[in-house]
Amino acid sequence: MKIPILNSLLDLVFPKLCVCCGGVLMEGEENICLTCLYTLPRVVEKDYTDNKVMEIFLGRVRLEKAMSWCHFDKETKVQNILHHIKYKGKSKFANQIGEIMAREMLDFFVDIDAIVPVPLHPKKEKMRGYNQSKEIARGVQEVVGLPIFSQLIERTRFSETQTHKNKEERWKNTEGLFTLAPNDGFEGKHILLIDDVLTTGSTAIACLKCLEQIPNVKLSFLSLAFGG
């Protein structure tokens, strides 16, 4: 009985706040309030093979389907979510958002055999404490039950963040950045690449080109946010 009382007192002194609006979270809310969650700018296109996300990959890599969950712009709720997931140590929030995304997009995962999150360099993952794309994928896994293969693509060198680079610099920064690990058993499988945010597509396409080396593989892409 003492622990619930202590938790209630702590909540009064140090209330849990919504990462998007800064408001106090109500009982049952975690990380994000229901109002902010409801008003996030979803990508509402339902054709997974013909949409603005898919256009990023046309002529560069062959995909079965592609989609993002929400639109991303600077100084928005979605940017706050990404910032907390990537830089504030909120790996459990990444799990939570991955679950919410998967529940809202259940039909997207039909025919998918496996999930591969975009990898971080081991040095960067150690510095951050986790890979946010892997944590999002784990949230998705909780809903759809698909296996995650986080080491199928390896990041071969430590690179600077893409955040402040222009389009040309982003493409150059991904040259030779990834390599395909041993992949016995993946021939003919349908693999879903998951990332946190899609902008120019340079990182995602570099990963997908690695996966294309698998014989008869089918590829799809999903991101939490789309900034295109």
GROMACS .gro file of C-alpha atoms in nm, residues 7-225:
model
  219
    7ASN     CA    1   0.393   0.725  -0.636
    8SER     CA    2   0.094   0.956  -0.595
    9LEU     CA    3   0.300   1.197  -0.386
   10LEU     CA    4   0.582   1.191  -0.642
   11ASP     CA    5   0.332   1.264  -0.919
   12LEU     CA    6   0.213   1.567  -0.728
   13VAL     CA    7   0.566   1.700  -0.678
   14PHE     CA    8   0.707   1.584  -1.014
   15PRO     CA    9   0.406   1.543  -1.245
   16LYS     CA   10   0.451   1.345  -1.567
   17LEU     CA   11   0.420   1.575  -1.867
   18CYS     CA   12   0.318   1.518  -2.226
   19VAL     CA   13   0.622   1.530  -2.456
   20CYS     CA   14   0.419   1.718  -2.718
   21CYS     CA   15   0.228   1.991  -2.535
   22GLY     CA   16   0.392   1.989  -2.191
   23GLY     CA   17   0.059   1.937  -2.015
   24VAL     CA   18   0.020   1.714  -1.711
   25LEU     CA   19  -0.063   1.357  -1.809
   26MET     CA   20  -0.384   1.209  -1.672
   27GLU     CA   21  -0.410   0.864  -1.516
   28GLY     CA   22  -0.366   0.600  -1.786
   29GLU     CA   23  -0.170   0.832  -2.017
   30GLU     CA   24   0.198   0.767  -2.079
   31ASN     CA   25   0.443   1.006  -2.246
   32ILE     CA   26   0.177   1.164  -2.469
   33CYS     CA   27  -0.170   1.288  -2.381
   34LEU     CA   28  -0.473   1.157  -2.568
   35THR     CA   29  -0.546   1.499  -2.718
   36CYS     CA   30  -0.201   1.523  -2.877
   37LEU     CA   31  -0.212   1.161  -2.987
   38TYR     CA   32  -0.550   1.215  -3.153
   39THR     CA   33  -0.436   1.529  -3.337
   40LEU     CA   34  -0.105   1.401  -3.475
   41PRO     CA   35  -0.098   1.465  -3.854
   42ARG     CA   36  -0.144   1.112  -3.988
   43VAL     CA   37  -0.053   1.022  -4.344
   44VAL     CA   38  -0.400   0.926  -4.460
   45GLU     CA   39  -0.315   0.773  -4.798
   46LYS     CA   40  -0.437   0.412  -4.805
   47ASP     CA   41  -0.275   0.296  -5.130
   48TYR     CA   42   0.054   0.160  -5.007
   49THR     CA   43   0.191   0.115  -5.360
   50ASP     CA   44   0.115   0.463  -5.498
   51ASN     CA   45   0.175   0.752  -5.260
   52LYS     CA   46   0.420   1.032  -5.182
   53VAL     CA   47   0.633   0.807  -4.962
   54MET     CA   48   0.661   0.551  -5.243
   55GLU     CA   49   0.766   0.827  -5.484
   56ILE     CA   50   1.088   0.876  -5.284
   57PHE     CA   51   1.201   0.527  -5.389
   58LEU     CA   52   1.083   0.516  -5.752
   59GLY     CA   53   1.367   0.450  -5.995
   60ARG     CA   54   1.609   0.386  -5.709
   61VAL     CA   55   1.496   0.066  -5.545
   62ARG     CA   56   1.209  -0.172  -5.610
   63LEU     CA   57   0.954  -0.192  -5.330
   64GLU     CA   58   0.634  -0.386  -5.281
   65LYS     CA   59   0.487  -0.105  -5.070
   66ALA     CA   60   0.590   0.191  -4.857
   67MET     CA   61   0.424   0.419  -4.602
   68SER     CA   62   0.481   0.651  -4.308
   69TRP     CA   63   0.254   0.696  -4.008
   70CYS     CA   64   0.266   1.075  -3.960
   71HIS     CA   65   0.379   1.389  -4.141
   72PHE     CA   66   0.686   1.562  -4.001
   73ASP     CA   67   0.753   1.936  -3.992
   74LYS     CA   68   0.981   2.144  -3.771
   75GLU     CA   69   0.838   2.289  -3.449
   76THR     CA   70   0.553   2.035  -3.440
   77LYS     CA   71   0.431   1.759  -3.210
   78VAL     CA   72   0.587   1.495  -3.434
   79GLN     CA   73   0.926   1.668  -3.407
   80ASN     CA   74   0.888   1.662  -3.028
   81ILE     CA   75   0.819   1.288  -3.041
   82LEU     CA   76   1.124   1.222  -3.260
   83HIS     CA   77   1.344   1.441  -3.040
   84HIS     CA   78   1.245   1.257  -2.722
   85ILE     CA   79   1.287   0.917  -2.888
   86LYS     CA   80   1.631   0.998  -3.028
   87TYR     CA   81   1.791   1.231  -2.776
   88LYS     CA   82   1.606   1.208  -2.443
   89GLY     CA   83   1.661   0.841  -2.368
   90LYS     CA   84   1.294   0.747  -2.410
   91SER     CA   85   1.338   0.400  -2.560
   92LYS     CA   86   1.012   0.282  -2.400
   93PHE     CA   87   0.833   0.570  -2.570
   94ALA     CA   88   0.969   0.441  -2.902
   95ASN     CA   89   0.818   0.102  -2.815
   96GLN     CA   90   0.487   0.269  -2.728
   97ILE     CA   91   0.472   0.470  -3.051
   98GLY     CA   92   0.564   0.161  -3.253
   99GLU     CA   93   0.272  -0.025  -3.098
  100ILE     CA   94   0.027   0.257  -3.167
  101MET     CA   95   0.146   0.286  -3.528
  102ALA     CA   96   0.113  -0.089  -3.584
  103ARG     CA   97  -0.238  -0.104  -3.439
  104GLU     CA   98  -0.351   0.177  -3.670
  105MET     CA   99  -0.186   0.016  -3.976
  106LEU     CA  100  -0.251  -0.356  -3.926
  107ASP     CA  101  -0.330  -0.419  -4.293
  108PHE     CA  102   0.015  -0.289  -4.394
  109PHE     CA  103   0.185  -0.593  -4.239
  110VAL     CA  104  -0.001  -0.854  -4.445
  111ASP     CA  105   0.248  -1.081  -4.627
  112ILE     CA  106   0.553  -0.939  -4.444
  113ASP     CA  107   0.792  -1.213  -4.323
  114ALA     CA  108   1.050  -1.019  -4.121
  115ILE     CA  109   1.141  -0.674  -3.990
  116VAL     CA  110   1.482  -0.509  -4.026
  117PRO     CA  111   1.539  -0.177  -3.845
  118VAL     CA  112   1.779   0.077  -3.994
  119PRO     CA  113   2.101   0.018  -3.797
  120LEU     CA  114   2.311   0.263  -3.602
  121HIS     CA  115   2.687   0.236  -3.587
  122PRO     CA  116   2.778   0.037  -3.270
  123LYS     CA  117   2.959   0.342  -3.133
  124LYS     CA  118   2.655   0.567  -3.175
  125GLU     CA  119   2.421   0.301  -3.037
  126LYS     CA  120   2.642   0.269  -2.732
  127MET     CA  121   2.646   0.647  -2.685
  128ARG     CA  122   2.266   0.671  -2.715
  129GLY     CA  123   2.200   0.352  -2.523
  130TYR     CA  124   1.971   0.206  -2.790
  131ASN     CA  125   1.875   0.223  -3.156
  132GLN     CA  126   1.548   0.416  -3.186
  133SER     CA  127   1.446   0.238  -3.508
  134LYS     CA  128   1.498  -0.098  -3.337
  135GLU     CA  129   1.284   0.015  -3.043
  136ILE     CA  130   1.007   0.128  -3.278
  137ALA     CA  131   1.033  -0.212  -3.449
  138ARG     CA  132   0.999  -0.385  -3.113
  139GLY     CA  133   0.677  -0.196  -3.052
  140VAL     CA  134   0.552  -0.310  -3.392
  141GLN     CA  135   0.653  -0.665  -3.307
  142GLU     CA  136   0.438  -0.657  -2.992
  143VAL     CA  137   0.134  -0.606  -3.213
  144VAL     CA  138   0.202  -0.810  -3.527
  145GLY     CA  139   0.442  -1.075  -3.392
  146LEU     CA  140   0.694  -1.056  -3.677
  147PRO     CA  141   1.057  -1.150  -3.610
  148ILE     CA  142   1.318  -0.872  -3.600
  149PHE     CA  143   1.662  -0.919  -3.757
  150SER     CA  144   1.858  -0.619  -3.638
  151GLN     CA  145   2.198  -0.744  -3.760
  152LEU     CA  146   2.108  -0.830  -4.120
  153ILE     CA  147   2.245  -0.490  -4.228
  154GLU     CA  148   2.564  -0.361  -4.070
  155ARG     CA  149   2.673   0.002  -4.051
  156THR     CA  150   3.036  -0.001  -4.159
  157ARG     CA  151   3.151   0.341  -4.040
  158PHE     CA  152   3.061   0.609  -3.792
  159SER     CA  153   2.900   0.899  -3.978
  160GLU     CA  154   2.785   1.244  -3.878
  161THR     CA  155   2.417   1.310  -3.820
  162GLN     CA  156   2.211   1.380  -4.132
  163THR     CA  157   1.995   1.640  -3.956
  164HIS     CA  158   2.175   1.955  -4.076
  165LYS     CA  159   2.289   1.825  -4.416
  166ASN     CA  160   2.135   1.924  -4.748
  167LYS     CA  161   2.005   1.668  -4.996
  168GLU     CA  162   2.333   1.629  -5.186
  169GLU     CA  163   2.534   1.596  -4.864
  170ARG     CA  164   2.294   1.333  -4.731
  171TRP     CA  165   2.336   1.117  -5.040
  172LYS     CA  166   2.715   1.148  -5.028
  173ASN     CA  167   2.716   1.068  -4.656
  174THR     CA  168   2.552   0.728  -4.717
  175GLU     CA  169   2.797   0.603  -4.983
  176GLY     CA  170   2.940   0.273  -4.863
  177LEU     CA  171   2.775   0.322  -4.526
  178PHE     CA  172   2.603  -0.018  -4.501
  179THR     CA  173   2.686  -0.377  -4.583
  180LEU     CA  174   2.479  -0.695  -4.595
  181ALA     CA  175   2.554  -0.957  -4.329
  182PRO     CA  176   2.534  -1.334  -4.397
  183ASN     CA  177   2.172  -1.394  -4.498
  184ASP     CA  178   2.106  -1.765  -4.536
  185GLY     CA  179   1.736  -1.836  -4.506
  186PHE     CA  180   1.615  -1.498  -4.636
  187GLU     CA  181   1.593  -1.592  -5.004
  188GLY     CA  182   1.245  -1.515  -5.137
  189LYS     CA  183   1.133  -1.354  -4.811
  190HIS     CA  184   0.939  -1.027  -4.780
  191ILE     CA  185   1.144  -0.795  -4.558
  192LEU     CA  186   1.015  -0.472  -4.404
  193LEU     CA  187   1.271  -0.198  -4.336
  194ILE     CA  188   1.169   0.029  -4.046
  195ASP     CA  189   1.312   0.375  -3.975
  196ASP     CA  190   1.215   0.663  -3.749
  197VAL     CA  191   1.187   0.939  -4.011
  198LEU     CA  192   1.204   0.959  -4.391
  199THR     CA  193   1.321   1.281  -4.559
  200THR     CA  194   1.538   1.248  -4.872
  201GLY     CA  195   1.538   0.869  -4.844
  202SER     CA  196   1.917   0.846  -4.871
  203THR     CA  197   1.967   0.628  -4.563
  204ALA     CA  198   1.669   0.403  -4.632
  205ILE     CA  199   1.767   0.350  -4.996
  206ALA     CA  200   2.126   0.265  -4.898
  207CYS     CA  201   1.988  -0.001  -4.662
  208LEU     CA  202   1.741  -0.134  -4.916
  209LYS     CA  203   2.011  -0.165  -5.182
  210CYS     CA  204   2.199  -0.391  -4.943
  211LEU     CA  205   1.891  -0.604  -4.891
  212GLU     CA  206   1.836  -0.620  -5.269
  213GLN     CA  207   2.139  -0.847  -5.289
  214ILE     CA  208   1.937  -1.130  -5.132
  215PRO     CA  209   1.809  -1.361  -5.409
  216ASN     CA  210   1.440  -1.314  -5.497
  217VAL     CA  211   1.383  -1.091  -5.194
  218LYS     CA  212   1.077  -0.867  -5.170
  219LEU     CA  213   1.116  -0.535  -4.988
  220SER     CA  214   0.887  -0.283  -4.821
  221PHE     CA  215   0.941   0.026  -4.608
  222LEU     CA  216   0.771   0.189  -4.310
  223SER     CA  217   0.869   0.493  -4.105
  224LEU     CA  218   0.722   0.665  -3.805
  225ALA     CA  219   0.734   1.005  -3.979
   0.00000   0.00000   0.00000
